[in-house]
Tab-separated table of C-alpha atoms in Angstrom:
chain	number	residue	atom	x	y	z
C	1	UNK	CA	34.869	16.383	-13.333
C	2	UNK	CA	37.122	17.182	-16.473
C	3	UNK	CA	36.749	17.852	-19.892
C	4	UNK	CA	36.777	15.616	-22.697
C	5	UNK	CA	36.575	15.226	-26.609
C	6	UNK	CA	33.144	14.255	-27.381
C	7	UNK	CA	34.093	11.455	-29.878
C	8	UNK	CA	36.387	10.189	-26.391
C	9	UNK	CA	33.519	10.260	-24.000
C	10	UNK	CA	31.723	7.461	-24.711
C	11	UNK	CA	31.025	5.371	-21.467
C	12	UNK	CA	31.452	8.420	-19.552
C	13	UNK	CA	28.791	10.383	-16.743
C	14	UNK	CA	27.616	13.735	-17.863
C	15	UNK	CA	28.010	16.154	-15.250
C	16	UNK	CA	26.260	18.567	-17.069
C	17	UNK	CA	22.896	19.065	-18.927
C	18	UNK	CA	22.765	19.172	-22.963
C	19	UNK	CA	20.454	21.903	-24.431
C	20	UNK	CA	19.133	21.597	-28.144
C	21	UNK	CA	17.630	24.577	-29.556
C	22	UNK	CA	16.070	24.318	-32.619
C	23	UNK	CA	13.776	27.542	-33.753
C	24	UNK	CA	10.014	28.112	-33.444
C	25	UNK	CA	10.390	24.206	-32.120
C	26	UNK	CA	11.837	23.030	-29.013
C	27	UNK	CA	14.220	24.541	-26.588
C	28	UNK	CA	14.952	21.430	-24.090
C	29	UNK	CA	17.510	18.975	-22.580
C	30	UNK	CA	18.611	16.719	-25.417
C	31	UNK	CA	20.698	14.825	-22.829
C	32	UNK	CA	20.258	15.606	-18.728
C	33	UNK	CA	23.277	15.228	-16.584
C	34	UNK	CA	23.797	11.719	-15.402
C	35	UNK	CA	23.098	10.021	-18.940
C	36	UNK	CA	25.675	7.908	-19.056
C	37	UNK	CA	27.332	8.521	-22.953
C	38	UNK	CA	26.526	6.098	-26.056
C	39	UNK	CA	28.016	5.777	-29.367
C	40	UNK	CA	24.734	6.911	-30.941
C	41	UNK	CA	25.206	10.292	-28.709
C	42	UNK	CA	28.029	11.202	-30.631
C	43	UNK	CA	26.819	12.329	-33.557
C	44	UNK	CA	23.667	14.536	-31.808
C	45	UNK	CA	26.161	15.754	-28.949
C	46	UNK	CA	28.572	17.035	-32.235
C	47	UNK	CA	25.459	18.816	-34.194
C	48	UNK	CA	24.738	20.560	-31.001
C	49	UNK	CA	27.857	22.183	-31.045
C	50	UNK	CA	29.247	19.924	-27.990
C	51	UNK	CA	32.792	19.177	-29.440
C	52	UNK	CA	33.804	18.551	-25.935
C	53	UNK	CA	31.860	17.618	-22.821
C	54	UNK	CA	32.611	17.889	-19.199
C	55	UNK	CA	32.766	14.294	-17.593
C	56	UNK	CA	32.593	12.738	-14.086
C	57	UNK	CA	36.136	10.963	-13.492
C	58	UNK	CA	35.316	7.197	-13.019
C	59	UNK	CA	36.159	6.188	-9.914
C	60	UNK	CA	36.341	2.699	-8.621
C	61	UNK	CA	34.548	4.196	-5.161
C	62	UNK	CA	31.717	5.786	-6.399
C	63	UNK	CA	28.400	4.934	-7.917
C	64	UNK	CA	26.327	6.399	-10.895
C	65	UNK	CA	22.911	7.761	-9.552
C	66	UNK	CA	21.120	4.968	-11.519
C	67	UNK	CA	23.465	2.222	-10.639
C	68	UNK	CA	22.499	3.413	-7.032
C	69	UNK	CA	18.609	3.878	-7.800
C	70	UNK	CA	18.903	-0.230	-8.954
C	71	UNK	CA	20.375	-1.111	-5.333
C	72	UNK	CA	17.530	0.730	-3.512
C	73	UNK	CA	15.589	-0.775	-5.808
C	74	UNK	CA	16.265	-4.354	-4.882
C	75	UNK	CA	15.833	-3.121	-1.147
C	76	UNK	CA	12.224	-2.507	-1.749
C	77	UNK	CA	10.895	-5.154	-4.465
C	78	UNK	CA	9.444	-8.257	-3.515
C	79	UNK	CA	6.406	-10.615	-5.459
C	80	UNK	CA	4.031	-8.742	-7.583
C	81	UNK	CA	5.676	-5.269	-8.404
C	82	UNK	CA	7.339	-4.068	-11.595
C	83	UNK	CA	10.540	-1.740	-12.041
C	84	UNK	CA	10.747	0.760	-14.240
C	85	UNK	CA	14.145	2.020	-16.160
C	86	UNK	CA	15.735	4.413	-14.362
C	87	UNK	CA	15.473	8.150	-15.206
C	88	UNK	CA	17.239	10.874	-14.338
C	89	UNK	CA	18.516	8.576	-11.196
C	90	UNK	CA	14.835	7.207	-9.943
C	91	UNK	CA	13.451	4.374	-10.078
C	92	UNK	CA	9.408	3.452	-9.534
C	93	UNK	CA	7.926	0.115	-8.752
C	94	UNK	CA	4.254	-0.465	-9.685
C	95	UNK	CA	1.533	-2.914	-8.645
C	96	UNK	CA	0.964	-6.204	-10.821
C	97	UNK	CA	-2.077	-7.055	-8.977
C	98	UNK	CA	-4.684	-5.811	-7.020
C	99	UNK	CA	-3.272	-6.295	-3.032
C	100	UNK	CA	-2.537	-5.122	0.307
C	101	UNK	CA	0.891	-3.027	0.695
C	102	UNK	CA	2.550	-3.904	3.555
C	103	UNK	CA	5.173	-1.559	4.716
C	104	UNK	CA	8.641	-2.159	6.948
C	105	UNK	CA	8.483	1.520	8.618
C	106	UNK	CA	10.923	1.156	10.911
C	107	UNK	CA	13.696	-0.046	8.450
C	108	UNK	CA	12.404	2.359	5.636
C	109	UNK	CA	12.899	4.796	8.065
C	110	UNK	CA	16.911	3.706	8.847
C	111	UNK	CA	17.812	3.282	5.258
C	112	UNK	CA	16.510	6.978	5.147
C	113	UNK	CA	18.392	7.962	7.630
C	114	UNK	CA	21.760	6.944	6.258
C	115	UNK	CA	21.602	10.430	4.213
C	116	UNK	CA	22.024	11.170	0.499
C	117	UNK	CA	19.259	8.389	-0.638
C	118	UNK	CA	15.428	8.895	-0.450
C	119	UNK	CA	12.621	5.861	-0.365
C	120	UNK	CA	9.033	7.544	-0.622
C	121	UNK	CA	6.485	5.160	-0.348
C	122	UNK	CA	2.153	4.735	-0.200
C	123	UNK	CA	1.260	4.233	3.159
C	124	UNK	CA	1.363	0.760	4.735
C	125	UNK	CA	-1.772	-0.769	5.512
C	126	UNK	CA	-3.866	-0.195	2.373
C	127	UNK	CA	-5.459	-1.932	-0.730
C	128	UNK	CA	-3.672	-0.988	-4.245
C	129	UNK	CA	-4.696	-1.764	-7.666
C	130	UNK	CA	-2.761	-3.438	-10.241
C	131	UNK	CA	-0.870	-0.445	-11.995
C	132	UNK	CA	-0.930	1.641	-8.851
C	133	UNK	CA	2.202	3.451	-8.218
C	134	UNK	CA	3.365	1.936	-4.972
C	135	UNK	CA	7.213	3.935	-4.097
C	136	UNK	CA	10.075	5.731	-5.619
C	137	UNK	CA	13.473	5.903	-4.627
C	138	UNK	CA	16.950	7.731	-5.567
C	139	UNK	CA	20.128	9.057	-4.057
C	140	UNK	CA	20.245	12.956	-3.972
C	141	UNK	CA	23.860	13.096	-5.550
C	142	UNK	CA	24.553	12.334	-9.122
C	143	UNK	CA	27.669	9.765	-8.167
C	144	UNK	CA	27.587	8.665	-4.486
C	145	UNK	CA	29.581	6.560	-2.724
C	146	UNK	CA	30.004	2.876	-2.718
C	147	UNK	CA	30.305	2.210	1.222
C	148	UNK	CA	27.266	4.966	1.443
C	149	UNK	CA	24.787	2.269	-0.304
C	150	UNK	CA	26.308	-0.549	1.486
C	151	UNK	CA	25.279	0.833	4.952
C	152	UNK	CA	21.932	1.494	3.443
C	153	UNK	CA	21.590	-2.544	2.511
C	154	UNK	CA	22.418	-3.765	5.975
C	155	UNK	CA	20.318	-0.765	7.405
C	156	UNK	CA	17.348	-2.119	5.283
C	157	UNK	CA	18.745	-6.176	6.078
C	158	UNK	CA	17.699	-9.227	4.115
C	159	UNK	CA	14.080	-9.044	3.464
C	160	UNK	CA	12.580	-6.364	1.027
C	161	UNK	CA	11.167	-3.513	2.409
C	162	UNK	CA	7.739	-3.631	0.890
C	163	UNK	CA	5.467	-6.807	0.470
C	164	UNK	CA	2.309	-6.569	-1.890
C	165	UNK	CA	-0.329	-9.320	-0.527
C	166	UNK	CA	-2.881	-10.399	-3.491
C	167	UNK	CA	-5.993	-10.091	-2.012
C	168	UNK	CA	-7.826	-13.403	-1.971
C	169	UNK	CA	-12.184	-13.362	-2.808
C	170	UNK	CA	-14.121	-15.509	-0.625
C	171	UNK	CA	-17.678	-15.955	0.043
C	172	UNK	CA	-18.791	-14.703	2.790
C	173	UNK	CA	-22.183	-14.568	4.961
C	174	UNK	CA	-24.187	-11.979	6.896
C	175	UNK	CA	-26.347	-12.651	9.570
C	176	UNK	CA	-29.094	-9.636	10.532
C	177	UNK	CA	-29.915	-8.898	13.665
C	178	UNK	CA	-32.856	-7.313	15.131
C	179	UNK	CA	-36.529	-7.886	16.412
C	180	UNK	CA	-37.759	-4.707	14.499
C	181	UNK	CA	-36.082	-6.266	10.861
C	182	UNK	CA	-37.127	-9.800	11.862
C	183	UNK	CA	-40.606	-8.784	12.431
C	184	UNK	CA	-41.290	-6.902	9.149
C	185	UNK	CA	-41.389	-3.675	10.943
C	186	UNK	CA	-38.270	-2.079	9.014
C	187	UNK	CA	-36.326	-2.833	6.121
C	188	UNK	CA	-33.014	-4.505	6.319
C	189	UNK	CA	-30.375	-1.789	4.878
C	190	UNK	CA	-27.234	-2.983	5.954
C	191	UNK	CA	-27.364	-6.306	3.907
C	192	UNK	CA	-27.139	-4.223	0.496
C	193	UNK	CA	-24.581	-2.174	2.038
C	194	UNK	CA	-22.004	-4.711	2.700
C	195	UNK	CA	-23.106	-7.068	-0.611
C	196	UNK	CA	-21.978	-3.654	-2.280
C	197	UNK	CA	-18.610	-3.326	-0.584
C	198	UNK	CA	-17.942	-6.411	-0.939
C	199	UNK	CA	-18.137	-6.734	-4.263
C	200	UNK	CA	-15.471	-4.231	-4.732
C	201	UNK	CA	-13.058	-6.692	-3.815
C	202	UNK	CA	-14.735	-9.645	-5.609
C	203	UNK	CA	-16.129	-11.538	-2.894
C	204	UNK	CA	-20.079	-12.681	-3.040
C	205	UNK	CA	-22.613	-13.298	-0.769
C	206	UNK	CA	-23.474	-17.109	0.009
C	207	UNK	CA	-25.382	-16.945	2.878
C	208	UNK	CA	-27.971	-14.672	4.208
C	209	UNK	CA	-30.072	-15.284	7.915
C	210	UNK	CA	-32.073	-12.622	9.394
C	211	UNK	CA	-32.349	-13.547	13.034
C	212	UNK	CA	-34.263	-11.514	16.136
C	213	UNK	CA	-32.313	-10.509	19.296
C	214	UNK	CA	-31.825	-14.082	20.744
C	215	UNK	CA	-27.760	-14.383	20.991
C	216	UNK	CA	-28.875	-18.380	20.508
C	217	UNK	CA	-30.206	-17.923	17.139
C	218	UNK	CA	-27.822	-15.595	15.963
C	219	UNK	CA	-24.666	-18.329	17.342
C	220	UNK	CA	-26.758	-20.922	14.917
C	221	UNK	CA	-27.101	-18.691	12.253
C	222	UNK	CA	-23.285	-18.062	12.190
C	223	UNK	CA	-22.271	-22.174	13.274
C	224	UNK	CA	-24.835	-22.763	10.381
C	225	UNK	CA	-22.799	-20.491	7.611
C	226	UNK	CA	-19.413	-21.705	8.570
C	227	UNK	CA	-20.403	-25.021	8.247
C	228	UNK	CA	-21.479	-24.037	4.534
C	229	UNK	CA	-18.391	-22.717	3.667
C	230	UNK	CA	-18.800	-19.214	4.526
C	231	UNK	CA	-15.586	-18.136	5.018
C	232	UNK	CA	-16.291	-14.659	6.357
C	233	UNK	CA	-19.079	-13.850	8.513
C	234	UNK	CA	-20.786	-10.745	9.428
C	235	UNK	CA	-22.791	-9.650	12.019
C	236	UNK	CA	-25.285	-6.481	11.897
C	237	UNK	CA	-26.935	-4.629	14.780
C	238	UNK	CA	-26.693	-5.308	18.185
C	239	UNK	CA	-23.463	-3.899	18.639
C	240	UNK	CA	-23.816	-1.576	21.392
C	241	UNK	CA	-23.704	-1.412	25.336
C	242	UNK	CA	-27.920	-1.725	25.238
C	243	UNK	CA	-29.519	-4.653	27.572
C	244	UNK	CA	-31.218	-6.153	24.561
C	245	UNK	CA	-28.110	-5.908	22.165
C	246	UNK	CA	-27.059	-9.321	22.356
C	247	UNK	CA	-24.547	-10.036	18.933
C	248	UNK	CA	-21.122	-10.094	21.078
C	249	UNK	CA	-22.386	-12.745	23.594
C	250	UNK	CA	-23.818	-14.965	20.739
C	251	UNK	CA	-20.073	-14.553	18.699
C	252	UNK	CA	-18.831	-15.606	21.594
C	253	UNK	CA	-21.031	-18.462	22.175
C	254	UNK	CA	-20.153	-19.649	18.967
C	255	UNK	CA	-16.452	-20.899	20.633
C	256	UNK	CA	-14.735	-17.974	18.594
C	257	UNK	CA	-11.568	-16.123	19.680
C	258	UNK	CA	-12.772	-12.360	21.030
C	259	UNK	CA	-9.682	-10.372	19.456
C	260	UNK	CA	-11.410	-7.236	20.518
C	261	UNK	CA	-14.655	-5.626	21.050
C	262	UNK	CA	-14.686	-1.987	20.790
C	263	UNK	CA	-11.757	-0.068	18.332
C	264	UNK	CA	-10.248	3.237	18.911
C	265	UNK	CA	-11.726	4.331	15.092
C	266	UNK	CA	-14.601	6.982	14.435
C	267	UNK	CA	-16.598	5.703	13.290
C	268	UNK	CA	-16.565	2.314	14.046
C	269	UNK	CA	-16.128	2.343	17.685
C	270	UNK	CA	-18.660	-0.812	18.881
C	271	UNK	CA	-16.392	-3.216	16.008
C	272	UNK	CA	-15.746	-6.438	16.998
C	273	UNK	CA	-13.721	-9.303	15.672
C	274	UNK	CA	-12.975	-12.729	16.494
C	275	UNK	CA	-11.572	-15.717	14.870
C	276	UNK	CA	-13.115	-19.327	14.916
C	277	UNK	CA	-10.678	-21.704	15.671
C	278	UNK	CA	-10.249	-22.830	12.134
C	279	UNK	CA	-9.200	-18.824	11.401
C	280	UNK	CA	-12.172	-18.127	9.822
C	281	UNK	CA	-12.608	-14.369	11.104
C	282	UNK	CA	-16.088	-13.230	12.251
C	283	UNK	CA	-16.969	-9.071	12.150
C	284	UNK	CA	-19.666	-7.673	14.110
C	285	UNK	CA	-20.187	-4.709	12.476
C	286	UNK	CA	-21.779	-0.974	14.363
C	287	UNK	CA	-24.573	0.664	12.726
C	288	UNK	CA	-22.254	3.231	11.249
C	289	UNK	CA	-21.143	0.973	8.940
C	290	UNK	CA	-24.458	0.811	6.862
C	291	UNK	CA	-24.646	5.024	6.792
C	292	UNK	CA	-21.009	6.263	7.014
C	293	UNK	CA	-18.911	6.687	3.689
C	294	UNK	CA	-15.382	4.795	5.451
C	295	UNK	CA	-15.210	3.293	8.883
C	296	UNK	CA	-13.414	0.996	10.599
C	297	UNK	CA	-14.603	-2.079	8.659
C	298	UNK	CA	-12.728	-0.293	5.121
C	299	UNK	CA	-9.485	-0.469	7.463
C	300	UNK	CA	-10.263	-3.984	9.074
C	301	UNK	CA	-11.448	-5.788	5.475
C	302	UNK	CA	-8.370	-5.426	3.145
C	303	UNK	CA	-6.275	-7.450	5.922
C	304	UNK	CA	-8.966	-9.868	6.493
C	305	UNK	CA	-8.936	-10.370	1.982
C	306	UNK	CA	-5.238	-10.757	2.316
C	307	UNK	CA	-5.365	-13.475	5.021
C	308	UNK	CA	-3.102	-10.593	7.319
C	309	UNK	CA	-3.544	-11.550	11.267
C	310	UNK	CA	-5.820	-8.363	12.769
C	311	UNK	CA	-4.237	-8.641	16.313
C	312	UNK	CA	-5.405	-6.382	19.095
C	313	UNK	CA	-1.982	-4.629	19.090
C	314	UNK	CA	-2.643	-3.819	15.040
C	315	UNK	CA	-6.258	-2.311	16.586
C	316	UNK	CA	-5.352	-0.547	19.343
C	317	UNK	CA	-2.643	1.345	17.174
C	318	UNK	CA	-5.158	2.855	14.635
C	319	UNK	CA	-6.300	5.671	17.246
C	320	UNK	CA	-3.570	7.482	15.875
C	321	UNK	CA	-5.468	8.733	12.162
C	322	UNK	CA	-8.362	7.017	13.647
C	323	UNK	CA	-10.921	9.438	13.328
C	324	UNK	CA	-12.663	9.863	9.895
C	325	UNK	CA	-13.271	13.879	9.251
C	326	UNK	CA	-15.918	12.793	7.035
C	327	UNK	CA	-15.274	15.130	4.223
C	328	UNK	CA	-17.518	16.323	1.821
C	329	UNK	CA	-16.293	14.035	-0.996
C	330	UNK	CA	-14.859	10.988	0.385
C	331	UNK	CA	-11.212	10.615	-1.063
C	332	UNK	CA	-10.508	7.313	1.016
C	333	UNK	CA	-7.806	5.748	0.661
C	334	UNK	CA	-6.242	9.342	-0.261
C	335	UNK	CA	-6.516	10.747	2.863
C	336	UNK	CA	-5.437	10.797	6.215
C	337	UNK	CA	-8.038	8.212	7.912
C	338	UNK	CA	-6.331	5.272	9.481
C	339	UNK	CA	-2.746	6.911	8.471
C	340	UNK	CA	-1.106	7.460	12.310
C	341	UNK	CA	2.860	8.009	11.971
């Protein structure tokens, strides 16, 4: 750094922070270090007694923490986020629409690696709201240098680091299982359940079919919605190891894809999902999911909304975070369930 007559310095990097003091009023930063020197300055830098100012020299190999903050910034945005102006070096992007944020871990985690830079992120995997913050990013130095952030691009490589997937409403049918519902001898509780839930994400019921425990009713129930344009299907009781529960056999009778029956989540262990061969996906959904605050189905459905592949690798991996501590007061998605590292 070196110093330098105020009325010279415009252009220039403060490498120092500007204090105003004025009595019984404010005593605070008037400029922080890093602003980068205006003409308009001048005249407030001079009143506060700053006749000269202490400068970074430029220096065709370095960067300014905000010109920085705008190249980790382009390694992050994609469709659906807004920037703000940088301050004091960082940089935020925020949600333009309600979606699922996908996160590149692995090459969020290299570009974090390459030292002196810092990406935080919300974890990957879970709905956001339009105007949610989503990451922040600066370097740690106020200049750094040039080949520093061009080892961080080809750490991070072409495609941004973050995606934001705009969730996509669609109508959707449940099918109730169960001799003791279909014979009047208990109320069906579930249906409300999920017609709730689902609403949260704008998606309304079309279809409705209360069936008994025959796996041949329940596969024409579901053939039945799909061929009304359901385009989401779920399936209520019957999903345990019992003789007489009998939902997986008739999802499978229905010529659908069995991604996987049983999930390494509590609770939500007896989930199953499959995929009719037009893609439409098919849930058949454990008992917890009527009485439980958060279960599997809350980390299953936002992928489903987004039209995000639920493979059996993405299920088996949620063990890790998998188990619900079912708090108190439910702070879902703030919390730790279905967050593995």
């Amino acid at each position: 750094m070196k110093l330098m007559r105020t009325q010279d310095a415009v252009g220039q990097v403060l490498c120092h922070d500007i204090t105003q003091i004025i009595p019984g009023v404010t005593k605070d930063a008037v400029f922080r270090k890093g602003h980068v020197i205006r003409k308009e300055d001048v005249p407030v830098l001079l009143s506060v007694g700053k006749a000269h100012v202490y400068i970074w020299e430029n220096n065709e190999n370095m960067l300014h923490e905000n010109d920085a903050a705008d190249i980790l910034r382009g390694l992050c945005q994609s469709a659906h986020m807004h920037a703000s102006a940088p301050k004091e070096g960082k940089i935020e992007l925020t949600a333009e629409t309600d979606g699922l944020l996908l996160v590149d871990v692995e090459r969020l985690r290299a570009v974090n690696a390459s030292g002196e830079m810092m990406i935080a992120t919300r974890a990957s995997g879970f709905p956001v709201r339009a105007g949610d913050k989503l990451c922040g990013m600066r370097v740690i130095p106020l200049v750094i240098e040039k080949e520093k952030m061009e080892r961080a691009q080809q750490a991070a490589g072409p495609e941004p680091l973050l995606r934001l997937v705009p969730f996509r409403p669609r109508p959707f049918g449940v099918v109730t299982t169960g001799s003791e519902v279909a014979g009047g001898l208990i109320e069906d509780a579930f249906t409300p359940v999920l017609v709730k839930k689902m609403a949260e994400y704008g998606c309304e019921m079309v279809s409705h079919a209360v069936c008994g425990d025959d796996p041949q009713e329940i596969t024409a129930a579901i053939r039945r919605m799909a061929a009304e344009g359901a385009e989401l299907i779920l399936c209520t009781g019957g999903m345990s190891v019992d003789p007489d529960d009998r939902t997986p056999l008739a999802i499978r009778n229905t010529g659908a894809e069995i991604i996987s029956y049983g999930a390494p989540v509590l609770p939500g262990a007896m989930f199953l999902l499959a995929y009719l061969p037009d893609g439409r996906p098919i849930c058949g959904l454990p008992g917890c999911v009527m009485y439980a605050k958060r279960t599997i189905f809350d980390l299953v459905l936002p992928r489903l909304l987004a039209d995000v592949p639920v493979t059996k690798d993405f299920l088996a991996g949620l063990g890790h975070g998998g188990l619900c501590l079912r708090c108190p007061e439910c702070h879902f998605p703030n919390c730790g369930f279905g967050k593995g590292v």
